[in-house]
Each structure stands twice: as structure tokens, then as C-alpha cells.
Amino acid sequence: MSAEEGDFYDRLADDYESHIRKLVPRYDEILGWTLDVVVAADPDSVVELGPGTGALSAAVLERLPRASLAAVEASASMASRVEERLSRFGSQARVLVGDARAFEPDTPVDVVVSNLVLHNLEPESRELLLGRVRSWLRRGGIFVWGEFLRFEDATLGDRVRSYRQRLSAEKSCPPELARWNYRKEMEEDFPPTAREIFEAGRRAGFRATDLVWAHDAFGLFRLLR
């Protein structure tokens, strides 16, 4: 994420974990499936791009006490919360503030994970990052990619957006936040379709891409190097 995208998440930082559950149906399911896929790989090294407030990073380290994890976060406000959350893991975890596109691990890693972040990037920039992610991984390593998706059928996409907006209202999401979020999704974000994710994985050189979980406009993919 760039500094501009980081500004958006700076504004969400104080109540991020409450807000995200009002904007993303089954958010805890996404986290649970993502965690299970990461843990099943039994990695020694993990990189998380855009860790938010560090909930997933902390859960990974709890389940994998011998693993090391680097969390790369564009938002300084978010990063401070990640640092606080991961402080109990000592040298096992490190937090870096900056654009994921400028990150480079010291050595190849086993797993890279990113959840609901890469739709902030324009398609060309996202594909360049995907190629970089592949280069960071050991052979047999995986990229676990949770994403906000666009529908091929715009009418279906409109119906799903209306469904999500109703859920946000039912969960008492602040109206200003809901308007801001859904406007951003429609005018500023660059969500891929599921087909585009499969095609991008192939172009980046991943050996296989699997759809692990999906619900309304969100999906979780596992890309094998």
C-alpha cells in the first residue's frame, strides 16, 4: 500500500476491528480460513502485507511459536497498534512501516499473506507486486491472498453491494463511515474478479491457484510457488 492508501486506514485505526466487521460480512470467517491455510503450511517464516491492527499476525505466531513474522504496514497509526500487539513475541516478530512494493525480505520466506489489501492497488501495480511476492517465496511456498472482488456481471455486483449496505446498517455502522467506505469501493478501489486473480497468478509464474473460501464479494486464494 502507498502512503495515500495508508491515510485511509489511518482514519480507521482507532476502531478498525469494530468497523471492519460492520463492513465485511463474515469477516471472522475470512480470518479463520486464512489462519488455517497459513498454519497448515507449517512455515518457519511468514510475511504479512497490510496487517491492519495485527490480529492475524498475532494469531499466526500463537499457533506457530517457532516461526518468525514480518508485518509490513503503510499506515503509521496501524503499525503502532501492530507493534503493541506483537510486542509479547519479542524478536519473533518485526513491524515495518512502508509501502509493500518497496519491501524485500532478507532471505526467501515460506508464506506471504495479505488480507483485503491489494484491491487498493491499480491492476498493473498489483501484478508487479504479485511477481515480487513470488520472488520472495521459497519453491513450494505459498501466497495466501484474501481479496475484495469485483463481479463480472455488474448487476450482480450491485445486488451484493446493496446486501452489504443493509447488513452495515443492521450492525449500526456509522452512516458517514458506510458512505465513505462504499464510495471508496466504487470510485477509488481496483478490485479484481476471481478470474483475473487466476490469470494474474499464472502470469506471475505461480504453479497453481486455488480458491479456498468465498462469500458475497470476498474470496480467499492460495497461490503455490
JSON list of C-alpha atoms in Angstrom, two decimals:
[
{"chain": "A", "resi": 1, "resn": "MET", "atom": "CA", "xyz": [0.00, 0.00, 0.00]},
{"chain": "A", "resi": 2, "resn": "SER", "atom": "CA", "xyz": [1.12, 3.54, -0.69]},
{"chain": "A", "resi": 3, "resn": "ALA", "atom": "CA", "xyz": [1.06, 6.45, 1.72]},
{"chain": "A", "resi": 4, "resn": "GLU", "atom": "CA", "xyz": [-2.25, 7.58, 0.18]},
{"chain": "A", "resi": 5, "resn": "GLU", "atom": "CA", "xyz": [-3.92, 4.25, 0.91]},
{"chain": "A", "resi": 6, "resn": "GLY", "atom": "CA", "xyz": [-2.27, 4.34, 4.31]},
{"chain": "A", "resi": 7, "resn": "ASP", "atom": "CA", "xyz": [-4.09, 7.61, 5.06]},
{"chain": "A", "resi": 8, "resn": "PHE", "atom": "CA", "xyz": [-7.43, 5.86, 4.57]},
{"chain": "A", "resi": 9, "resn": "TYR", "atom": "CA", "xyz": [-6.51, 3.23, 7.14]},
{"chain": "A", "resi": 10, "resn": "ASP", "atom": "CA", "xyz": [-5.07, 5.85, 9.50]},
{"chain": "A", "resi": 11, "resn": "ARG", "atom": "CA", "xyz": [-8.61, 7.20, 9.80]},
{"chain": "A", "resi": 12, "resn": "LEU", "atom": "CA", "xyz": [-9.95, 3.75, 10.63]},
{"chain": "A", "resi": 13, "resn": "ALA", "atom": "CA", "xyz": [-7.22, 2.78, 13.07]},
{"chain": "A", "resi": 14, "resn": "ASP", "atom": "CA", "xyz": [-8.88, 3.65, 16.38]},
{"chain": "A", "resi": 15, "resn": "ASP", "atom": "CA", "xyz": [-11.91, 1.41, 15.84]},
{"chain": "A", "resi": 16, "resn": "TYR", "atom": "CA", "xyz": [-10.72, -0.73, 12.95]},
{"chain": "A", "resi": 17, "resn": "GLU", "atom": "CA", "xyz": [-11.68, -4.13, 14.34]},
{"chain": "A", "resi": 18, "resn": "SER", "atom": "CA", "xyz": [-15.19, -2.97, 15.19]},
{"chain": "A", "resi": 19, "resn": "HIS", "atom": "CA", "xyz": [-15.69, -1.14, 11.89]},
{"chain": "A", "resi": 20, "resn": "ILE", "atom": "CA", "xyz": [-14.40, -3.88, 9.60]},
{"chain": "A", "resi": 21, "resn": "ARG", "atom": "CA", "xyz": [-16.95, -6.34, 10.97]},
{"chain": "A", "resi": 22, "resn": "LYS", "atom": "CA", "xyz": [-19.72, -3.89, 10.08]},
{"chain": "A", "resi": 23, "resn": "LEU", "atom": "CA", "xyz": [-18.46, -3.52, 6.52]},
{"chain": "A", "resi": 24, "resn": "VAL", "atom": "CA", "xyz": [-17.34, -7.05, 5.64]},
{"chain": "A", "resi": 25, "resn": "PRO", "atom": "CA", "xyz": [-19.84, -9.88, 6.15]},
{"chain": "A", "resi": 26, "resn": "ARG", "atom": "CA", "xyz": [-18.28, -12.95, 7.80]},
{"chain": "A", "resi": 27, "resn": "TYR", "atom": "CA", "xyz": [-15.01, -11.14, 8.41]},
{"chain": "A", "resi": 28, "resn": "ASP", "atom": "CA", "xyz": [-14.12, -13.59, 11.17]},
{"chain": "A", "resi": 29, "resn": "GLU", "atom": "CA", "xyz": [-14.59, -16.46, 8.73]},
{"chain": "A", "resi": 30, "resn": "ILE", "atom": "CA", "xyz": [-12.06, -14.87, 6.39]},
{"chain": "A", "resi": 31, "resn": "LEU", "atom": "CA", "xyz": [-9.56, -14.56, 9.25]},
{"chain": "A", "resi": 32, "resn": "GLY", "atom": "CA", "xyz": [-10.22, -18.12, 10.41]},
{"chain": "A", "resi": 33, "resn": "TRP", "atom": "CA", "xyz": [-9.75, -19.65, 6.97]},
{"chain": "A", "resi": 34, "resn": "THR", "atom": "CA", "xyz": [-6.66, -17.52, 6.33]},
{"chain": "A", "resi": 35, "resn": "LEU", "atom": "CA", "xyz": [-5.12, -18.63, 9.61]},
{"chain": "A", "resi": 36, "resn": "ASP", "atom": "CA", "xyz": [-5.88, -22.29, 8.89]},
{"chain": "A", "resi": 37, "resn": "VAL", "atom": "CA", "xyz": [-4.26, -22.13, 5.45]},
{"chain": "A", "resi": 38, "resn": "VAL", "atom": "CA", "xyz": [-1.13, -20.44, 6.84]},
{"chain": "A", "resi": 39, "resn": "VAL", "atom": "CA", "xyz": [-0.81, -22.86, 9.76]},
{"chain": "A", "resi": 40, "resn": "ALA", "atom": "CA", "xyz": [-1.34, -25.90, 7.52]},
{"chain": "A", "resi": 41, "resn": "ALA", "atom": "CA", "xyz": [1.78, -24.89, 5.57]},
{"chain": "A", "resi": 42, "resn": "ASP", "atom": "CA", "xyz": [3.81, -25.15, 8.82]},
{"chain": "A", "resi": 43, "resn": "PRO", "atom": "CA", "xyz": [6.10, -22.26, 7.83]},
{"chain": "A", "resi": 44, "resn": "ASP", "atom": "CA", "xyz": [9.27, -21.12, 9.55]},
{"chain": "A", "resi": 45, "resn": "SER", "atom": "CA", "xyz": [8.94, -17.63, 8.08]},
{"chain": "A", "resi": 46, "resn": "VAL", "atom": "CA", "xyz": [5.89, -15.51, 7.27]},
{"chain": "A", "resi": 47, "resn": "VAL", "atom": "CA", "xyz": [5.41, -12.04, 5.79]},
{"chain": "A", "resi": 48, "resn": "GLU", "atom": "CA", "xyz": [2.07, -10.27, 6.18]},
{"chain": "A", "resi": 49, "resn": "LEU", "atom": "CA", "xyz": [1.34, -7.35, 3.88]},
{"chain": "A", "resi": 50, "resn": "GLY", "atom": "CA", "xyz": [-1.12, -4.88, 5.41]},
{"chain": "A", "resi": 51, "resn": "PRO", "atom": "CA", "xyz": [-1.67, -6.46, 8.84]},
{"chain": "A", "resi": 52, "resn": "GLY", "atom": "CA", "xyz": [-4.20, -3.85, 9.99]},
{"chain": "A", "resi": 53, "resn": "THR", "atom": "CA", "xyz": [-4.04, -3.94, 13.78]},
{"chain": "A", "resi": 54, "resn": "GLY", "atom": "CA", "xyz": [-2.17, -7.25, 13.86]},
{"chain": "A", "resi": 55, "resn": "ALA", "atom": "CA", "xyz": [-4.95, -9.70, 14.73]},
{"chain": "A", "resi": 56, "resn": "LEU", "atom": "CA", "xyz": [-3.95, -12.24, 12.10]},
{"chain": "A", "resi": 57, "resn": "SER", "atom": "CA", "xyz": [-0.21, -11.81, 12.74]},
{"chain": "A", "resi": 58, "resn": "ALA", "atom": "CA", "xyz": [-0.71, -12.44, 16.45]},
{"chain": "A", "resi": 59, "resn": "ALA", "atom": "CA", "xyz": [-2.87, -15.50, 15.79]},
{"chain": "A", "resi": 60, "resn": "VAL", "atom": "CA", "xyz": [-0.24, -16.92, 13.42]},
{"chain": "A", "resi": 61, "resn": "LEU", "atom": "CA", "xyz": [2.52, -16.51, 15.99]},
{"chain": "A", "resi": 62, "resn": "GLU", "atom": "CA", "xyz": [0.37, -18.07, 18.71]},
{"chain": "A", "resi": 63, "resn": "ARG", "atom": "CA", "xyz": [-0.21, -21.13, 16.54]},
{"chain": "A", "resi": 64, "resn": "LEU", "atom": "CA", "xyz": [3.38, -21.25, 15.21]},
{"chain": "A", "resi": 65, "resn": "PRO", "atom": "CA", "xyz": [5.64, -20.48, 18.17]},
{"chain": "A", "resi": 66, "resn": "ARG", "atom": "CA", "xyz": [8.85, -21.29, 16.23]},
{"chain": "A", "resi": 67, "resn": "ALA", "atom": "CA", "xyz": [8.05, -19.12, 13.21]},
{"chain": "A", "resi": 68, "resn": "SER", "atom": "CA", "xyz": [9.29, -15.61, 12.52]},
{"chain": "A", "resi": 69, "resn": "LEU", "atom": "CA", "xyz": [6.97, -12.98, 11.07]},
{"chain": "A", "resi": 70, "resn": "ALA", "atom": "CA", "xyz": [7.49, -9.64, 9.36]},
{"chain": "A", "resi": 71, "resn": "ALA", "atom": "CA", "xyz": [4.46, -7.33, 9.17]},
{"chain": "A", "resi": 72, "resn": "VAL", "atom": "CA", "xyz": [4.62, -4.60, 6.50]},
{"chain": "A", "resi": 73, "resn": "GLU", "atom": "CA", "xyz": [2.11, -1.79, 7.07]},
{"chain": "A", "resi": 74, "resn": "ALA", "atom": "CA", "xyz": [1.72, 1.50, 5.14]},
{"chain": "A", "resi": 75, "resn": "SER", "atom": "CA", "xyz": [-0.31, 3.24, 7.85]},
{"chain": "A", "resi": 76, "resn": "ALA", "atom": "CA", "xyz": [1.81, 4.55, 10.72]},
{"chain": "A", "resi": 77, "resn": "SER", "atom": "CA", "xyz": [-1.24, 4.54, 13.01]},
{"chain": "A", "resi": 78, "resn": "MET", "atom": "CA", "xyz": [-1.99, 0.92, 12.20]},
{"chain": "A", "resi": 79, "resn": "ALA", "atom": "CA", "xyz": [1.67, -0.05, 12.52]},
{"chain": "A", "resi": 80, "resn": "SER", "atom": "CA", "xyz": [1.85, 1.33, 16.05]},
{"chain": "A", "resi": 81, "resn": "ARG", "atom": "CA", "xyz": [-1.06, -0.92, 17.02]},
{"chain": "A", "resi": 82, "resn": "VAL", "atom": "CA", "xyz": [0.59, -3.91, 15.38]},
{"chain": "A", "resi": 83, "resn": "GLU", "atom": "CA", "xyz": [3.81, -3.23, 17.30]},
{"chain": "A", "resi": 84, "resn": "GLU", "atom": "CA", "xyz": [1.88, -3.06, 20.55]},
{"chain": "A", "resi": 85, "resn": "ARG", "atom": "CA", "xyz": [0.01, -6.25, 19.79]},
{"chain": "A", "resi": 86, "resn": "LEU", "atom": "CA", "xyz": [3.09, -8.20, 18.74]},
{"chain": "A", "resi": 87, "resn": "SER", "atom": "CA", "xyz": [5.45, -6.89, 21.45]},
{"chain": "A", "resi": 88, "resn": "ARG", "atom": "CA", "xyz": [4.93, -10.02, 23.55]},
{"chain": "A", "resi": 89, "resn": "PHE", "atom": "CA", "xyz": [6.53, -12.12, 20.81]},
{"chain": "A", "resi": 90, "resn": "GLY", "atom": "CA", "xyz": [9.87, -10.30, 21.08]},
{"chain": "A", "resi": 91, "resn": "SER", "atom": "CA", "xyz": [12.35, -10.91, 18.26]},
{"chain": "A", "resi": 92, "resn": "GLN", "atom": "CA", "xyz": [9.99, -13.43, 16.70]},
{"chain": "A", "resi": 93, "resn": "ALA", "atom": "CA", "xyz": [8.08, -10.51, 15.13]},
{"chain": "A", "resi": 94, "resn": "ARG", "atom": "CA", "xyz": [9.10, -7.30, 13.45]},
{"chain": "A", "resi": 95, "resn": "VAL", "atom": "CA", "xyz": [6.94, -4.48, 12.10]},
{"chain": "A", "resi": 96, "resn": "LEU", "atom": "CA", "xyz": [7.98, -2.33, 9.15]},
{"chain": "A", "resi": 97, "resn": "VAL", "atom": "CA", "xyz": [6.24, 0.90, 8.17]},
{"chain": "A", "resi": 98, "resn": "GLY", "atom": "CA", "xyz": [6.18, 1.46, 4.45]},
{"chain": "A", "resi": 99, "resn": "ASP", "atom": "CA", "xyz": [4.88, 0.53, 1.02]},
{"chain": "A", "resi": 100, "resn": "ALA", "atom": "CA", "xyz": [4.75, -3.23, 0.41]},
{"chain": "A", "resi": 101, "resn": "ARG", "atom": "CA", "xyz": [6.01, -2.58, -3.11]},
{"chain": "A", "resi": 102, "resn": "ALA", "atom": "CA", "xyz": [9.34, -1.39, -1.68]},
{"chain": "A", "resi": 103, "resn": "PHE", "atom": "CA", "xyz": [9.75, -4.29, 0.75]},
{"chain": "A", "resi": 104, "resn": "GLU", "atom": "CA", "xyz": [12.35, -7.00, 0.25]},
{"chain": "A", "resi": 105, "resn": "PRO", "atom": "CA", "xyz": [12.87, -9.85, 2.74]},
{"chain": "A", "resi": 106, "resn": "ASP", "atom": "CA", "xyz": [16.42, -10.66, 3.83]},
{"chain": "A", "resi": 107, "resn": "THR", "atom": "CA", "xyz": [16.02, -14.32, 2.83]},
{"chain": "A", "resi": 108, "resn": "PRO", "atom": "CA", "xyz": [13.37, -16.37, 0.98]},
{"chain": "A", "resi": 109, "resn": "VAL", "atom": "CA", "xyz": [10.23, -16.98, 3.04]},
{"chain": "A", "resi": 110, "resn": "ASP", "atom": "CA", "xyz": [7.73, -19.83, 3.31]},
{"chain": "A", "resi": 111, "resn": "VAL", "atom": "CA", "xyz": [4.45, -17.91, 3.36]},
{"chain": "A", "resi": 112, "resn": "VAL", "atom": "CA", "xyz": [3.31, -14.45, 2.32]},
{"chain": "A", "resi": 113, "resn": "VAL", "atom": "CA", "xyz": [-0.19, -13.46, 3.38]},
{"chain": "A", "resi": 114, "resn": "SER", "atom": "CA", "xyz": [-2.32, -10.42, 2.57]},
{"chain": "A", "resi": 115, "resn": "ASN", "atom": "CA", "xyz": [-5.94, -9.97, 3.54]},
{"chain": "A", "resi": 116, "resn": "LEU", "atom": "CA", "xyz": [-8.22, -7.35, 1.94]},
{"chain": "A", "resi": 117, "resn": "VAL", "atom": "CA", "xyz": [-5.39, -5.04, 0.94]},
{"chain": "A", "resi": 118, "resn": "LEU", "atom": "CA", "xyz": [-4.36, -5.43, -2.70]},
{"chain": "A", "resi": 119, "resn": "HIS", "atom": "CA", "xyz": [-7.60, -4.05, -4.18]},
{"chain": "A", "resi": 120, "resn": "ASN", "atom": "CA", "xyz": [-6.16, -0.64, -3.20]},
{"chain": "A", "resi": 121, "resn": "LEU", "atom": "CA", "xyz": [-3.58, -1.02, -5.97]},
{"chain": "A", "resi": 122, "resn": "GLU", "atom": "CA", "xyz": [-4.11, -0.35, -9.66]},
{"chain": "A", "resi": 123, "resn": "PRO", "atom": "CA", "xyz": [-4.03, -3.60, -11.68]},
{"chain": "A", "resi": 124, "resn": "GLU", "atom": "CA", "xyz": [-0.60, -3.02, -13.22]},
{"chain": "A", "resi": 125, "resn": "SER", "atom": "CA", "xyz": [0.95, -2.16, -9.85]},
{"chain": "A", "resi": 126, "resn": "ARG", "atom": "CA", "xyz": [-0.79, -5.15, -8.23]},
{"chain": "A", "resi": 127, "resn": "GLU", "atom": "CA", "xyz": [0.60, -7.51, -10.85]},
{"chain": "A", "resi": 128, "resn": "LEU", "atom": "CA", "xyz": [4.11, -6.16, -10.35]},
{"chain": "A", "resi": 129, "resn": "LEU", "atom": "CA", "xyz": [3.75, -6.75, -6.61]},
{"chain": "A", "resi": 130, "resn": "LEU", "atom": "CA", "xyz": [2.44, -10.26, -7.24]},
{"chain": "A", "resi": 131, "resn": "GLY", "atom": "CA", "xyz": [5.58, -11.01, -9.22]},
{"chain": "A", "resi": 132, "resn": "ARG", "atom": "CA", "xyz": [7.69, -9.68, -6.36]},
{"chain": "A", "resi": 133, "resn": "VAL", "atom": "CA", "xyz": [5.76, -11.79, -3.85]},
{"chain": "A", "resi": 134, "resn": "ARG", "atom": "CA", "xyz": [6.54, -14.89, -5.90]},
{"chain": "A", "resi": 135, "resn": "SER", "atom": "CA", "xyz": [10.24, -13.96, -5.94]},
{"chain": "A", "resi": 136, "resn": "TRP", "atom": "CA", "xyz": [10.26, -13.72, -2.13]},
{"chain": "A", "resi": 137, "resn": "LEU", "atom": "CA", "xyz": [8.96, -17.27, -1.69]},
{"chain": "A", "resi": 138, "resn": "ARG", "atom": "CA", "xyz": [10.92, -20.48, -1.47]},
{"chain": "A", "resi": 139, "resn": "ARG", "atom": "CA", "xyz": [9.93, -23.11, -4.01]},
{"chain": "A", "resi": 140, "resn": "GLY", "atom": "CA", "xyz": [6.83, -24.75, -2.57]},
{"chain": "A", "resi": 141, "resn": "GLY", "atom": "CA", "xyz": [5.99, -21.60, -0.62]},
{"chain": "A", "resi": 142, "resn": "ILE", "atom": "CA", "xyz": [2.52, -20.08, -0.78]},
{"chain": "A", "resi": 143, "resn": "PHE", "atom": "CA", "xyz": [0.88, -16.71, -1.10]},
{"chain": "A", "resi": 144, "resn": "VAL", "atom": "CA", "xyz": [-2.39, -16.60, 0.86]},
{"chain": "A", "resi": 145, "resn": "TRP", "atom": "CA", "xyz": [-4.45, -13.83, -0.71]},
{"chain": "A", "resi": 146, "resn": "GLY", "atom": "CA", "xyz": [-7.76, -12.63, 0.75]},
{"chain": "A", "resi": 147, "resn": "GLU", "atom": "CA", "xyz": [-9.44, -10.13, -1.53]},
{"chain": "A", "resi": 148, "resn": "PHE", "atom": "CA", "xyz": [-12.39, -7.86, -2.13]},
{"chain": "A", "resi": 149, "resn": "LEU", "atom": "CA", "xyz": [-13.70, -8.96, -5.53]},
{"chain": "A", "resi": 150, "resn": "ARG", "atom": "CA", "xyz": [-15.47, -7.41, -8.47]},
{"chain": "A", "resi": 151, "resn": "PHE", "atom": "CA", "xyz": [-18.22, -9.33, -10.24]},
{"chain": "A", "resi": 152, "resn": "GLU", "atom": "CA", "xyz": [-18.09, -9.93, -13.99]},
{"chain": "A", "resi": 153, "resn": "ASP", "atom": "CA", "xyz": [-21.83, -9.16, -14.00]},
{"chain": "A", "resi": 154, "resn": "ALA", "atom": "CA", "xyz": [-22.21, -5.56, -12.79]},
{"chain": "A", "resi": 155, "resn": "THR", "atom": "CA", "xyz": [-25.88, -6.11, -11.95]},
{"chain": "A", "resi": 156, "resn": "LEU", "atom": "CA", "xyz": [-24.97, -8.94, -9.60]},
{"chain": "A", "resi": 157, "resn": "GLY", "atom": "CA", "xyz": [-22.28, -6.73, -8.08]},
{"chain": "A", "resi": 158, "resn": "ASP", "atom": "CA", "xyz": [-24.88, -4.03, -7.42]},
{"chain": "A", "resi": 159, "resn": "ARG", "atom": "CA", "xyz": [-27.16, -6.52, -5.69]},
{"chain": "A", "resi": 160, "resn": "VAL", "atom": "CA", "xyz": [-24.35, -7.77, -3.45]},
{"chain": "A", "resi": 161, "resn": "ARG", "atom": "CA", "xyz": [-23.36, -4.20, -2.59]},
{"chain": "A", "resi": 162, "resn": "SER", "atom": "CA", "xyz": [-26.97, -3.45, -1.58]},
{"chain": "A", "resi": 163, "resn": "TYR", "atom": "CA", "xyz": [-26.98, -6.57, 0.59]},
{"chain": "A", "resi": 164, "resn": "ARG", "atom": "CA", "xyz": [-23.76, -5.47, 2.30]},
{"chain": "A", "resi": 165, "resn": "GLN", "atom": "CA", "xyz": [-25.09, -1.95, 2.84]},
{"chain": "A", "resi": 166, "resn": "ARG", "atom": "CA", "xyz": [-28.20, -3.37, 4.54]},
{"chain": "A", "resi": 167, "resn": "LEU", "atom": "CA", "xyz": [-26.03, -5.50, 6.80]},
{"chain": "A", "resi": 168, "resn": "SER", "atom": "CA", "xyz": [-23.86, -2.50, 7.67]},
{"chain": "A", "resi": 169, "resn": "ALA", "atom": "CA", "xyz": [-26.97, -0.55, 8.70]},
{"chain": "A", "resi": 170, "resn": "GLU", "atom": "CA", "xyz": [-28.28, -3.50, 10.73]},
{"chain": "A", "resi": 171, "resn": "LYS", "atom": "CA", "xyz": [-24.94, -3.67, 12.55]},
{"chain": "A", "resi": 172, "resn": "SER", "atom": "CA", "xyz": [-25.17, 0.06, 13.37]},
{"chain": "A", "resi": 173, "resn": "CYS", "atom": "CA", "xyz": [-22.23, 1.07, 11.21]},
{"chain": "A", "resi": 174, "resn": "PRO", "atom": "CA", "xyz": [-21.87, 4.87, 11.46]},
{"chain": "A", "resi": 175, "resn": "PRO", "atom": "CA", "xyz": [-23.64, 6.26, 8.34]},
{"chain": "A", "resi": 176, "resn": "GLU", "atom": "CA", "xyz": [-20.71, 8.54, 7.45]},
{"chain": "A", "resi": 177, "resn": "LEU", "atom": "CA", "xyz": [-18.29, 5.60, 7.56]},
{"chain": "A", "resi": 178, "resn": "ALA", "atom": "CA", "xyz": [-20.60, 3.44, 5.45]},
{"chain": "A", "resi": 179, "resn": "ARG", "atom": "CA", "xyz": [-20.97, 6.17, 2.79]},
{"chain": "A", "resi": 180, "resn": "TRP", "atom": "CA", "xyz": [-17.23, 6.75, 2.77]},
{"chain": "A", "resi": 181, "resn": "ASN", "atom": "CA", "xyz": [-16.41, 3.04, 2.50]},
{"chain": "A", "resi": 182, "resn": "TYR", "atom": "CA", "xyz": [-18.85, 2.19, -0.28]},
{"chain": "A", "resi": 183, "resn": "ARG", "atom": "CA", "xyz": [-17.95, 5.32, -2.23]},
{"chain": "A", "resi": 184, "resn": "LYS", "atom": "CA", "xyz": [-14.27, 4.37, -1.96]},
{"chain": "A", "resi": 185, "resn": "GLU", "atom": "CA", "xyz": [-15.03, 0.85, -3.19]},
{"chain": "A", "resi": 186, "resn": "MET", "atom": "CA", "xyz": [-16.85, 2.18, -6.25]},
{"chain": "A", "resi": 187, "resn": "GLU", "atom": "CA", "xyz": [-14.68, 5.17, -7.14]},
{"chain": "A", "resi": 188, "resn": "GLU", "atom": "CA", "xyz": [-11.16, 4.58, -5.80]},
{"chain": "A", "resi": 189, "resn": "ASP", "atom": "CA", "xyz": [-10.56, 0.85, -5.40]},
{"chain": "A", "resi": 190, "resn": "PHE", "atom": "CA", "xyz": [-9.47, -1.62, -8.08]},
{"chain": "A", "resi": 191, "resn": "PRO", "atom": "CA", "xyz": [-10.98, -4.97, -7.07]},
{"chain": "A", "resi": 192, "resn": "PRO", "atom": "CA", "xyz": [-10.13, -7.87, -9.40]},
{"chain": "A", "resi": 193, "resn": "THR", "atom": "CA", "xyz": [-12.55, -10.56, -10.46]},
{"chain": "A", "resi": 194, "resn": "ALA", "atom": "CA", "xyz": [-11.84, -14.12, -9.37]},
{"chain": "A", "resi": 195, "resn": "ARG", "atom": "CA", "xyz": [-10.93, -14.94, -12.97]},
{"chain": "A", "resi": 196, "resn": "GLU", "atom": "CA", "xyz": [-8.41, -12.08, -13.01]},
{"chain": "A", "resi": 197, "resn": "ILE", "atom": "CA", "xyz": [-6.75, -13.45, -9.88]},
{"chain": "A", "resi": 198, "resn": "PHE", "atom": "CA", "xyz": [-6.30, -16.86, -11.50]},
{"chain": "A", "resi": 199, "resn": "GLU", "atom": "CA", "xyz": [-4.91, -15.22, -14.64]},
{"chain": "A", "resi": 200, "resn": "ALA", "atom": "CA", "xyz": [-2.59, -12.92, -12.68]},
{"chain": "A", "resi": 201, "resn": "GLY", "atom": "CA", "xyz": [-1.25, -15.88, -10.69]},
{"chain": "A", "resi": 202, "resn": "ARG", "atom": "CA", "xyz": [-0.48, -17.73, -13.92]},
{"chain": "A", "resi": 203, "resn": "ARG", "atom": "CA", "xyz": [1.26, -14.71, -15.46]},
{"chain": "A", "resi": 204, "resn": "ALA", "atom": "CA", "xyz": [3.33, -14.20, -12.30]},
{"chain": "A", "resi": 205, "resn": "GLY", "atom": "CA", "xyz": [4.60, -17.78, -12.58]},
{"chain": "A", "resi": 206, "resn": "PHE", "atom": "CA", "xyz": [2.74, -19.46, -9.72]},
{"chain": "A", "resi": 207, "resn": "ARG", "atom": "CA", "xyz": [2.29, -23.19, -10.35]},
{"chain": "A", "resi": 208, "resn": "ALA", "atom": "CA", "xyz": [-1.29, -23.31, -9.08]},
{"chain": "A", "resi": 209, "resn": "THR", "atom": "CA", "xyz": [-4.00, -21.03, -7.73]},
{"chain": "A", "resi": 210, "resn": "ASP", "atom": "CA", "xyz": [-6.86, -22.41, -5.63]},
{"chain": "A", "resi": 211, "resn": "LEU", "atom": "CA", "xyz": [-10.00, -20.69, -4.39]},
{"chain": "A", "resi": 212, "resn": "VAL", "atom": "CA", "xyz": [-10.21, -21.70, -0.73]},
{"chain": "A", "resi": 213, "resn": "TRP", "atom": "CA", "xyz": [-13.21, -19.71, 0.54]},
{"chain": "A", "resi": 214, "resn": "ALA", "atom": "CA", "xyz": [-15.72, -17.21, -0.82]},
{"chain": "A", "resi": 215, "resn": "HIS", "atom": "CA", "xyz": [-18.76, -15.26, 0.35]},
{"chain": "A", "resi": 216, "resn": "ASP", "atom": "CA", "xyz": [-20.53, -12.42, -1.49]},
{"chain": "A", "resi": 217, "resn": "ALA", "atom": "CA", "xyz": [-17.79, -10.01, -2.67]},
{"chain": "A", "resi": 218, "resn": "PHE", "atom": "CA", "xyz": [-14.86, -11.61, -0.83]},
{"chain": "A", "resi": 219, "resn": "GLY", "atom": "CA", "xyz": [-12.63, -14.56, -1.61]},
{"chain": "A", "resi": 220, "resn": "LEU", "atom": "CA", "xyz": [-9.53, -16.30, -0.27]},
{"chain": "A", "resi": 221, "resn": "PHE", "atom": "CA", "xyz": [-6.97, -17.74, -2.67]},
{"chain": "A", "resi": 222, "resn": "ARG", "atom": "CA", "xyz": [-3.89, -19.95, -2.20]},
{"chain": "A", "resi": 223, "resn": "LEU", "atom": "CA", "xyz": [-1.12, -19.49, -4.76]},
{"chain": "A", "resi": 224, "resn": "LEU", "atom": "CA", "xyz": [1.67, -22.06, -4.92]},
{"chain": "A", "resi": 225, "resn": "ARG", "atom": "CA", "xyz": [5.17, -21.12, -6.00]}
]
